[in-house]
Amino acid sequence: EAGVAQSPRYKIIEKRQSVAFWCNPISGHATLYWYQQILGQGPKLLIQFQNNGVVDDSQLPKDRFSAERLKGVDSTLKIQPAKLEDSAVYLCASSVLRSSYEQYFGPGTRLTVT
Amino acid sequence: AQSVTQLGSHVSVSEGALVLLRCNYSSSVPPYLFWYVQYPNQGLQLLLKYTTGATLVKGINGFEAEFKKSETSFHLTKPSAHMSDAAEYFCALPGGYGQNFVFGPGTRLSVLP
């Protein structure tokens, strides 16, 4: 089966610009996650979707970050405006169910904010 | 709150030597525990997981981990390191009610020829 797809793989922007990331989860996976991984750290959950509804966005900086999952399949994560500290790898993951615990990760998007 | 610590941000071993990566956790409920591996410029891949039952868990690529409740540990081992094992390894557990994973800071494994 095809894995989790993410694009772009790399992005360089200047601070105060906006950027969007796209994720296509594994077919049939109801749960989708976005993580932020800062260099040298473990991934930190930003937002979790169950189908097209938000389950948890408690760690999402809502003043600048937004995410949506239309039709319960693809998802986009947007940052507007970007700050230097947003430089990180943004990982998308999916799982069959919330209760399955086993997540499948995409390759990530490496964002550099200058 | 659940938490994960990994002792040693960088571990170096010689090819063929034993690999031991340490993970300790804090959890208010019986934990599920996971090890993920991340190769350069790639996403995370599940190595193995402990849910219930046998405390010695075998995973892919010859890795295994043992859940020790008394020590709140879930250390990852491999009897003989291979060059291809060089990567970043993360220990993780669900972060409480719901499915939010808490990841440890990671341990970078280097394998020397």
mmCIF file of N, CA and C in Angstrom, chain A residues 9-10 31 33 35 37 39-45 48 55-56 58-59 89 91 97-108 110, chain B residues 6 9 32 34 36 38-46 49 51 88 90 93-106 108:
data_model
loop_
_atom_site.group_PDB
_atom_site.id
_atom_site.type_symbol
_atom_site.label_atom_id
_atom_site.label_comp_id
_atom_site.label_asym_id
_atom_site.label_seq_id
_atom_site.Cartn_x
_atom_site.Cartn_y
_atom_site.Cartn_z
ATOM 1 N N ARG A 9 8.837 18.775 0.009
ATOM 2 C CA ARG A 9 9.809 18.177 0.924
ATOM 3 C C ARG A 9 10.658 19.238 1.605
ATOM 4 N N TYR A 10 10.899 20.318 0.922
ATOM 5 C CA TYR A 10 11.710 21.395 1.474
ATOM 6 C C TYR A 10 11.074 22.742 1.107
ATOM 7 N N THR A 31 -7.562 8.632 11.143
ATOM 8 C CA THR A 31 -6.917 9.597 12.034
ATOM 9 C C THR A 31 -5.661 10.167 11.371
ATOM 10 N N TYR A 33 -2.442 13.119 11.898
ATOM 11 C CA TYR A 33 -1.700 13.918 12.870
ATOM 12 C C TYR A 33 -0.705 14.827 12.145
ATOM 13 N N TYR A 35 2.797 16.866 13.220
ATOM 14 C CA TYR A 35 3.816 17.053 14.251
ATOM 15 C C TYR A 35 4.820 18.107 13.788
ATOM 16 N N GLN A 37 8.822 18.897 14.403
ATOM 17 C CA GLN A 37 10.062 18.344 14.941
ATOM 18 C C GLN A 37 11.185 19.355 14.765
ATOM 19 N N LEU A 39 14.966 20.648 15.271
ATOM 20 C CA LEU A 39 16.247 19.943 15.193
ATOM 21 C C LEU A 39 16.733 19.532 16.577
ATOM 22 N N GLY A 40 17.041 18.244 16.707
ATOM 23 C CA GLY A 40 17.566 17.749 17.973
ATOM 24 C C GLY A 40 16.514 17.378 18.996
ATOM 25 N N GLN A 41 15.247 17.445 18.617
ATOM 26 C CA GLN A 41 14.162 17.132 19.537
ATOM 27 C C GLN A 41 13.250 16.065 18.947
ATOM 28 N N GLY A 42 12.438 15.488 19.806
ATOM 29 C CA GLY A 42 11.420 14.568 19.337
ATOM 30 C C GLY A 42 10.244 15.318 18.757
ATOM 31 N N PRO A 43 9.435 14.638 17.958
ATOM 32 C CA PRO A 43 8.253 15.296 17.375
ATOM 33 C C PRO A 43 7.277 15.753 18.455
ATOM 34 N N LYS A 44 6.642 16.890 18.211
ATOM 35 C CA LYS A 44 5.626 17.416 19.112
ATOM 36 C C LYS A 44 4.316 17.510 18.349
ATOM 37 N N LEU A 45 3.267 16.918 18.911
ATOM 38 C CA LEU A 45 1.983 16.936 18.230
ATOM 39 C C LEU A 45 1.426 18.341 18.155
ATOM 40 N N GLN A 48 -4.536 16.896 15.784
ATOM 41 C CA GLN A 48 -4.988 15.555 15.450
ATOM 42 C C GLN A 48 -6.413 15.638 14.920
ATOM 43 N N VAL A 55 -9.655 16.579 16.836
ATOM 44 C CA VAL A 55 -9.722 15.895 18.121
ATOM 45 C C VAL A 55 -8.938 16.651 19.180
ATOM 46 N N ASP A 56 -7.759 17.127 18.785
ATOM 47 C CA ASP A 56 -6.903 17.833 19.733
ATOM 48 C C ASP A 56 -6.051 18.837 18.986
ATOM 49 N N SER A 58 -4.538 21.362 21.093
ATOM 50 C CA SER A 58 -4.128 22.119 22.260
ATOM 51 C C SER A 58 -2.718 22.695 22.148
ATOM 52 N N GLN A 59 -1.875 22.096 21.334
ATOM 53 C CA GLN A 59 -0.508 22.599 21.200
ATOM 54 C C GLN A 59 -0.281 23.338 19.878
ATOM 55 N N VAL A 89 11.047 20.450 10.956
ATOM 56 C CA VAL A 89 10.456 19.479 10.038
ATOM 57 C C VAL A 89 9.021 19.254 10.478
ATOM 58 N N LEU A 91 5.939 16.901 10.226
ATOM 59 C CA LEU A 91 5.632 15.511 9.916
ATOM 60 C C LEU A 91 4.128 15.282 9.949
ATOM 61 N N LEU A 97 -7.275 3.967 13.265
ATOM 62 C CA LEU A 97 -8.223 4.485 14.240
ATOM 63 C C LEU A 97 -7.457 5.201 15.338
ATOM 64 N N ARG A 98 -8.138 5.992 16.114
ATOM 65 C CA ARG A 98 -7.504 6.614 17.282
ATOM 66 C C ARG A 98 -7.008 5.546 18.244
ATOM 67 N N SER A 99 -7.734 4.459 18.311
ATOM 68 C CA SER A 99 -7.398 3.437 19.300
ATOM 69 C C SER A 99 -6.317 2.487 18.831
ATOM 70 N N SER A 100 -5.880 2.630 17.579
ATOM 71 C CA SER A 100 -4.890 1.685 17.067
ATOM 72 C C SER A 100 -3.486 2.014 17.542
ATOM 73 N N TYR A 101 -3.239 3.226 17.958
ATOM 74 C CA TYR A 101 -1.946 3.675 18.463
ATOM 75 C C TYR A 101 -0.829 3.640 17.432
ATOM 76 N N GLU A 102 -0.916 2.785 16.442
ATOM 77 C CA GLU A 102 0.190 2.632 15.504
ATOM 78 C C GLU A 102 0.079 3.658 14.397
ATOM 79 N N GLN A 103 1.033 4.566 14.354
ATOM 80 C CA GLN A 103 1.016 5.654 13.397
ATOM 81 C C GLN A 103 2.036 5.419 12.289
ATOM 82 N N TYR A 104 1.662 5.823 11.092
ATOM 83 C CA TYR A 104 2.541 5.733 9.926
ATOM 84 C C TYR A 104 2.889 7.153 9.517
ATOM 85 N N PHE A 105 4.200 7.393 9.380
ATOM 86 C CA PHE A 105 4.665 8.746 9.148
ATOM 87 C C PHE A 105 5.052 8.981 7.692
ATOM 88 N N GLY A 106 4.815 10.192 7.244
ATOM 89 C CA GLY A 106 5.332 10.633 5.965
ATOM 90 C C GLY A 106 6.776 11.085 6.102
ATOM 91 N N PRO A 107 7.415 11.468 4.980
ATOM 92 C CA PRO A 107 8.834 11.844 5.004
ATOM 93 C C PRO A 107 9.083 13.215 5.617
ATOM 94 N N GLY A 108 8.042 14.013 5.758
ATOM 95 C CA GLY A 108 8.190 15.328 6.365
ATOM 96 C C GLY A 108 8.496 16.437 5.378
ATOM 97 N N ARG A 110 10.731 19.920 5.415
ATOM 98 C CA ARG A 110 11.714 20.707 6.167
ATOM 99 C C ARG A 110 11.529 22.177 5.833
ATOM 100 N N GLN B 6 15.201 9.802 27.531
ATOM 101 C CA GLN B 6 16.161 8.923 26.877
ATOM 102 C C GLN B 6 17.555 9.349 27.309
ATOM 103 N N SER B 9 22.074 11.439 24.361
ATOM 104 C CA SER B 9 21.572 11.975 23.091
ATOM 105 C C SER B 9 22.324 11.373 21.906
ATOM 106 N N TYR B 32 1.374 1.986 27.152
ATOM 107 C CA TYR B 32 1.792 1.374 25.921
ATOM 108 C C TYR B 32 3.103 2.089 25.569
ATOM 109 N N PHE B 34 6.490 2.537 22.728
ATOM 110 C CA PHE B 34 6.871 2.380 21.321
ATOM 111 C C PHE B 34 8.326 2.822 21.129
ATOM 112 N N TYR B 36 10.510 4.145 17.775
ATOM 113 C CA TYR B 36 10.515 4.522 16.367
ATOM 114 C C TYR B 36 11.953 4.804 15.948
ATOM 115 N N GLN B 38 14.283 6.845 12.903
ATOM 116 C CA GLN B 38 14.231 7.873 11.858
ATOM 117 C C GLN B 38 15.572 7.926 11.149
ATOM 118 N N TYR B 39 15.573 7.540 9.889
ATOM 119 C CA TYR B 39 16.772 7.644 9.073
ATOM 120 C C TYR B 39 16.867 9.053 8.505
ATOM 121 N N PRO B 40 18.036 9.492 8.137
ATOM 122 C CA PRO B 40 18.212 10.864 7.653
ATOM 123 C C PRO B 40 17.229 11.242 6.555
ATOM 124 N N ASN B 41 16.619 12.383 6.741
ATOM 125 C CA ASN B 41 15.676 12.943 5.754
ATOM 126 C C ASN B 41 14.474 12.049 5.486
ATOM 127 N N GLN B 42 14.108 11.263 6.477
ATOM 128 C CA GLN B 42 12.924 10.424 6.338
ATOM 129 C C GLN B 42 12.003 10.607 7.534
ATOM 130 N N GLY B 43 10.786 10.091 7.398
ATOM 131 C CA GLY B 43 9.868 10.111 8.526
ATOM 132 C C GLY B 43 10.194 9.005 9.510
ATOM 133 N N LEU B 44 9.382 8.876 10.530
ATOM 134 C CA LEU B 44 9.604 7.871 11.557
ATOM 135 C C LEU B 44 8.994 6.538 11.142
ATOM 136 N N GLN B 45 9.681 5.480 11.523
ATOM 137 C CA GLN B 45 9.214 4.137 11.215
ATOM 138 C C GLN B 45 9.109 3.354 12.516
ATOM 139 N N LEU B 46 8.001 2.652 12.705
ATOM 140 C CA LEU B 46 7.817 1.888 13.924
ATOM 141 C C LEU B 46 8.765 0.700 13.969
ATOM 142 N N LYS B 49 6.588 -2.297 19.490
ATOM 143 C CA LYS B 49 5.661 -1.706 20.454
ATOM 144 C C LYS B 49 5.321 -2.712 21.534
ATOM 145 N N THR B 51 2.226 -3.395 24.199
ATOM 146 C CA THR B 51 0.876 -3.025 24.615
ATOM 147 C C THR B 51 0.516 -3.808 25.867
ATOM 148 N N GLU B 88 18.379 7.921 14.090
ATOM 149 C CA GLU B 88 17.875 8.509 15.330
ATOM 150 C C GLU B 88 16.756 7.605 15.842
ATOM 151 N N PHE B 90 13.669 7.028 18.692
ATOM 152 C CA PHE B 90 12.767 7.724 19.605
ATOM 153 C C PHE B 90 11.910 6.722 20.368
ATOM 154 N N LEU B 93 5.222 7.216 24.098
ATOM 155 C CA LEU B 93 4.036 6.610 24.699
ATOM 156 C C LEU B 93 2.867 7.568 24.545
ATOM 157 N N PRO B 94 1.671 7.031 24.543
ATOM 158 C CA PRO B 94 0.494 7.909 24.485
ATOM 159 C C PRO B 94 0.506 8.875 25.650
ATOM 160 N N GLY B 95 0.171 10.112 25.397
ATOM 161 C CA GLY B 95 0.345 11.165 26.388
ATOM 162 C C GLY B 95 -0.801 11.363 27.340
ATOM 163 N N GLY B 96 -1.602 10.350 27.553
ATOM 164 C CA GLY B 96 -2.718 10.533 28.459
ATOM 165 C C GLY B 96 -4.019 10.195 27.780
ATOM 166 N N TYR B 97 -5.110 10.787 28.232
ATOM 167 C CA TYR B 97 -6.405 10.494 27.628
ATOM 168 C C TYR B 97 -6.350 10.836 26.140
ATOM 169 N N GLY B 98 -6.747 9.899 25.331
ATOM 170 C CA GLY B 98 -6.689 10.125 23.895
ATOM 171 C C GLY B 98 -5.436 9.525 23.288
ATOM 172 N N GLN B 99 -5.060 9.979 22.160
ATOM 173 C CA GLN B 99 -4.023 9.321 21.393
ATOM 174 C C GLN B 99 -2.767 10.153 21.204
ATOM 175 N N ASN B 100 -2.597 11.204 21.944
ATOM 176 C CA ASN B 100 -1.482 12.109 21.677
ATOM 177 C C ASN B 100 -0.187 11.522 22.181
ATOM 178 N N PHE B 101 0.666 11.211 21.252
ATOM 179 C CA PHE B 101 1.946 10.629 21.598
ATOM 180 C C PHE B 101 2.873 11.656 22.223
ATOM 181 N N VAL B 102 3.628 11.175 23.213
ATOM 182 C CA VAL B 102 4.726 11.955 23.767
ATOM 183 C C VAL B 102 5.992 11.257 23.347
ATOM 184 N N PHE B 103 6.837 11.966 22.644
ATOM 185 C CA PHE B 103 8.099 11.410 22.188
ATOM 186 C C PHE B 103 9.234 11.842 23.102
ATOM 187 N N GLY B 104 10.180 10.942 23.289
ATOM 188 C CA GLY B 104 11.411 11.331 23.958
ATOM 189 C C GLY B 104 12.248 12.205 23.039
ATOM 190 N N PRO B 105 13.335 12.755 23.553
ATOM 191 C CA PRO B 105 14.167 13.664 22.761
ATOM 192 C C PRO B 105 14.984 12.964 21.684
ATOM 193 N N GLY B 106 15.077 11.658 21.752
ATOM 194 C CA GLY B 106 15.800 10.924 20.728
ATOM 195 C C GLY B 106 17.235 10.599 21.116
ATOM 196 N N ARG B 108 20.758 9.521 18.997
ATOM 197 C CA ARG B 108 21.392 9.284 17.708
ATOM 198 C C ARG B 108 22.398 8.155 17.847
#
